[in-house]
Amino acid sequence: MVFGVLLVGGEYTSGTITASLTAVPRRGLFYTGKVLAGALTALGVSAVSVAVSFVAAQMGLGPYGISIGAPGVGQAVVGAWLYLGLICVFAMGVATMLRGSAGPLAILMPLLFLGSQGLGNIPGLKTVTQYLPDQAASVIMHLTGPEGDPRFSRDFGPWTGMGVLVLWVALSLGGGYLVLRRRDA
């Protein structure tokens, strides 16, 4: 998330967005290239990070570890890889809309790391917070959970949750494009 915000917001903060848009005056092309470069980088780093984290966790668990072939593990590993890449792209869209780094970080850090988990523990708000980007997509990484435990249950399955994140990403990228297209650098 921080990488996505800094990748886009850094240009606004430093003022180099003017030079970038001068070099590539077609804003749609510029934005698409920027998002693709950030997404591919995030997905590449995520692939390595998820693989190394899985192996390290299994080594740490010793006899309690599981193999990649165990039921649901492959889906969870692929889901973790997609989750990290999509959260980065979501953050890029938000940073483009807010045209900087400080604002998006001030909003996304508490929302994604504190807000939705804390708010999700309040019974009346759980029905809403389960659709926030980080909470919806994290369902794909849940391998187990006590049956009927409200902390693990959602109104949707793992791939539907990933679809909710994709919708959030599409909305943030669309909003970012509209702001970039209509405002001066």
CSV table of C-alpha atoms in Angstrom, one decimal:
chain,number,residue,atom,x,y,z
A,1,MET,CA,0.0,0.0,0.0
A,2,VAL,CA,2.8,2.4,0.9
A,3,PHE,CA,4.6,1.6,-2.3
A,4,GLY,CA,1.6,2.4,-4.4
A,5,VAL,CA,1.0,5.7,-2.6
A,6,LEU,CA,4.6,6.8,-2.8
A,7,LEU,CA,4.9,5.8,-6.5
A,8,VAL,CA,2.1,8.1,-7.5
A,9,GLY,CA,2.1,10.7,-4.7
A,10,GLY,CA,5.8,11.3,-4.9
A,11,GLU,CA,5.4,12.9,-8.3
A,12,TYR,CA,2.8,15.3,-6.9
A,13,THR,CA,4.8,16.1,-3.8
A,14,SER,CA,8.0,16.7,-5.7
A,15,GLY,CA,6.4,18.5,-8.6
A,16,THR,CA,7.7,16.2,-11.2
A,17,ILE,CA,4.1,15.4,-12.3
A,18,THR,CA,4.4,18.5,-14.6
A,19,ALA,CA,7.5,17.0,-16.4
A,20,SER,CA,5.9,13.6,-16.6
A,21,LEU,CA,2.7,15.0,-18.2
A,22,THR,CA,4.8,17.2,-20.6
A,23,ALA,CA,6.7,14.0,-21.7
A,24,VAL,CA,3.5,12.0,-22.0
A,25,PRO,CA,0.7,14.5,-22.7
A,26,ARG,CA,-2.0,11.8,-23.2
A,27,ARG,CA,-3.1,11.5,-19.6
A,28,GLY,CA,-4.9,8.2,-20.1
A,29,LEU,CA,-1.7,6.6,-21.6
A,30,PHE,CA,0.4,8.1,-18.8
A,31,TYR,CA,-1.9,6.8,-16.1
A,32,THR,CA,-2.2,3.4,-17.6
A,33,GLY,CA,1.6,3.1,-17.9
A,34,LYS,CA,2.1,4.3,-14.4
A,35,VAL,CA,-0.5,1.8,-13.0
A,36,LEU,CA,0.9,-1.1,-15.0
A,37,ALA,CA,4.5,-0.4,-13.9
A,38,GLY,CA,3.4,-0.2,-10.3
A,39,ALA,CA,1.1,-3.3,-10.5
A,40,LEU,CA,3.7,-5.5,-12.2
A,41,THR,CA,6.4,-4.4,-9.7
A,42,ALA,CA,4.1,-5.1,-6.8
A,43,LEU,CA,3.0,-8.5,-8.1
A,44,GLY,CA,6.6,-9.5,-8.7
A,45,VAL,CA,7.7,-8.5,-5.2
A,46,SER,CA,4.6,-10.1,-3.8
A,47,ALA,CA,5.3,-13.4,-5.5
A,48,VAL,CA,8.7,-13.6,-3.9
A,49,SER,CA,7.4,-12.3,-0.5
A,50,VAL,CA,4.5,-14.7,-0.3
A,51,ALA,CA,6.7,-17.7,-1.3
A,52,VAL,CA,9.4,-16.9,1.2
A,53,SER,CA,6.9,-16.2,3.9
A,54,PHE,CA,5.1,-19.5,3.3
A,55,VAL,CA,8.3,-21.5,3.4
A,56,ALA,CA,9.6,-19.6,6.5
A,57,ALA,CA,6.3,-20.1,8.3
A,58,GLN,CA,6.2,-23.8,7.6
A,59,MET,CA,9.8,-24.2,8.8
A,60,GLY,CA,8.9,-22.3,11.9
A,61,LEU,CA,5.9,-24.5,12.5
A,62,GLY,CA,8.0,-27.7,12.2
A,63,PRO,CA,5.8,-30.8,12.6
A,64,TYR,CA,2.6,-28.6,12.7
A,65,GLY,CA,3.3,-27.1,9.2
A,66,ILE,CA,1.3,-27.9,6.1
A,67,SER,CA,2.4,-28.5,2.5
A,68,ILE,CA,1.4,-26.4,-0.5
A,69,GLY,CA,-0.7,-29.3,-1.7
A,70,ALA,CA,-2.9,-29.3,1.4
A,71,PRO,CA,-6.6,-28.4,0.8
A,72,GLY,CA,-7.0,-24.6,0.4
A,73,VAL,CA,-3.3,-23.8,0.7
A,74,GLY,CA,-2.7,-23.1,-3.0
A,75,GLN,CA,-5.7,-20.9,-3.1
A,76,ALA,CA,-4.6,-19.0,0.0
A,77,VAL,CA,-1.1,-18.5,-1.4
A,78,VAL,CA,-2.4,-17.2,-4.8
A,79,GLY,CA,-4.9,-15.1,-2.9
A,80,ALA,CA,-2.2,-13.5,-0.8
A,81,TRP,CA,-0.2,-12.7,-3.9
A,82,LEU,CA,-3.2,-11.1,-5.6
A,83,TYR,CA,-4.2,-9.3,-2.4
A,84,LEU,CA,-0.9,-7.6,-2.1
A,85,GLY,CA,-0.8,-6.5,-5.7
A,86,LEU,CA,-4.4,-5.3,-5.8
A,87,ILE,CA,-4.0,-3.3,-2.5
A,88,CYS,CA,-1.0,-1.5,-4.1
A,89,VAL,CA,-3.1,-0.6,-7.2
A,90,PHE,CA,-6.0,0.5,-5.0
A,91,ALA,CA,-3.6,2.8,-3.2
A,92,MET,CA,-2.3,4.2,-6.5
A,93,GLY,CA,-5.8,5.2,-7.4
A,94,VAL,CA,-6.4,6.8,-4.1
A,95,ALA,CA,-3.1,8.7,-4.3
A,96,THR,CA,-4.0,9.9,-7.7
A,97,MET,CA,-7.4,11.2,-6.5
A,98,LEU,CA,-5.8,13.0,-3.5
A,99,ARG,CA,-2.8,14.2,-5.5
A,100,GLY,CA,-0.1,13.6,-3.0
A,101,SER,CA,1.4,11.1,-0.4
A,102,ALA,CA,0.5,12.5,3.0
A,103,GLY,CA,-3.3,12.5,2.6
A,104,PRO,CA,-3.6,9.0,1.2
A,105,LEU,CA,-1.3,7.6,3.8
A,106,ALA,CA,-3.2,9.4,6.6
A,107,ILE,CA,-6.4,7.8,5.3
A,108,LEU,CA,-5.3,4.4,4.2
A,109,MET,CA,-3.0,3.4,7.0
A,110,PRO,CA,-5.6,3.7,9.8
A,111,LEU,CA,-8.4,2.4,7.5
A,112,LEU,CA,-6.6,-0.7,6.4
A,113,PHE,CA,-4.5,-1.5,9.5
A,114,LEU,CA,-6.6,-0.3,12.3
A,115,GLY,CA,-10.1,0.8,11.3
A,116,SER,CA,-11.6,-2.2,9.6
A,117,GLN,CA,-10.3,-4.7,12.1
A,118,GLY,CA,-11.3,-2.6,15.1
A,119,LEU,CA,-14.7,-1.5,13.6
A,120,GLY,CA,-15.3,-5.1,12.5
A,121,ASN,CA,-15.5,-6.2,16.1
A,122,ILE,CA,-18.5,-4.0,16.8
A,123,PRO,CA,-21.5,-6.2,16.0
A,124,GLY,CA,-23.6,-3.6,14.3
A,125,LEU,CA,-20.8,-2.4,12.0
A,126,LYS,CA,-19.5,-5.9,10.9
A,127,THR,CA,-22.1,-6.1,8.1
A,128,VAL,CA,-20.6,-3.0,6.6
A,129,THR,CA,-16.9,-3.4,7.4
A,130,GLN,CA,-16.7,-6.8,5.9
A,131,TYR,CA,-17.0,-5.1,2.5
A,132,LEU,CA,-14.0,-2.8,3.0
A,133,PRO,CA,-11.2,-3.7,0.6
A,134,ASP,CA,-8.8,-5.4,3.1
A,135,GLN,CA,-11.4,-7.3,4.9
A,136,ALA,CA,-13.3,-8.6,1.9
A,137,ALA,CA,-10.1,-9.9,0.1
A,138,SER,CA,-8.5,-11.4,3.2
A,139,VAL,CA,-11.2,-14.1,3.3
A,140,ILE,CA,-9.2,-16.0,0.6
A,141,MET,CA,-6.3,-16.4,3.0
A,142,HIS,CA,-8.3,-18.0,5.8
A,143,LEU,CA,-7.5,-21.6,5.9
A,144,THR,CA,-9.4,-22.5,9.0
A,145,GLY,CA,-11.6,-21.0,11.6
A,146,PRO,CA,-14.0,-22.3,14.2
A,147,GLU,CA,-17.4,-23.1,12.7
A,148,GLY,CA,-19.9,-20.4,13.6
A,149,ASP,CA,-17.2,-18.1,15.0
A,150,PRO,CA,-18.2,-14.5,13.9
A,151,ARG,CA,-14.6,-13.4,13.5
A,152,PHE,CA,-14.1,-15.8,10.6
A,153,SER,CA,-17.5,-15.8,9.0
A,154,ARG,CA,-18.5,-13.5,6.1
A,155,ASP,CA,-21.6,-13.2,3.9
A,156,PHE,CA,-19.5,-14.3,0.9
A,157,GLY,CA,-16.8,-16.8,-0.2
A,158,PRO,CA,-13.1,-16.3,-0.9
A,159,TRP,CA,-13.3,-15.4,-4.6
A,160,THR,CA,-16.3,-13.2,-4.1
A,161,GLY,CA,-14.3,-11.3,-1.5
A,162,MET,CA,-11.5,-11.0,-4.0
A,163,GLY,CA,-14.1,-9.7,-6.5
A,164,VAL,CA,-15.1,-7.0,-3.9
A,165,LEU,CA,-11.4,-5.9,-3.8
A,166,VAL,CA,-11.3,-5.8,-7.6
A,167,LEU,CA,-14.4,-3.5,-7.5
A,168,TRP,CA,-12.7,-1.2,-5.0
A,169,VAL,CA,-9.6,-1.1,-7.2
A,170,ALA,CA,-11.7,-0.3,-10.3
A,171,LEU,CA,-13.5,2.5,-8.5
A,172,SER,CA,-10.2,4.0,-7.2
A,173,LEU,CA,-8.5,3.8,-10.6
A,174,GLY,CA,-11.6,5.3,-12.2
A,175,GLY,CA,-11.6,8.1,-9.7
A,176,GLY,CA,-7.9,8.7,-10.1
A,177,TYR,CA,-8.2,8.9,-13.9
A,178,LEU,CA,-11.1,11.4,-13.6
A,179,VAL,CA,-9.1,13.6,-11.3
A,180,LEU,CA,-5.9,13.3,-13.5
A,181,ARG,CA,-7.9,14.1,-16.6
A,182,ARG,CA,-9.7,17.1,-15.3
A,183,ARG,CA,-7.2,18.9,-13.1
A,184,ASP,CA,-4.0,20.7,-13.9
A,185,ALA,CA,-0.7,19.3,-12.7
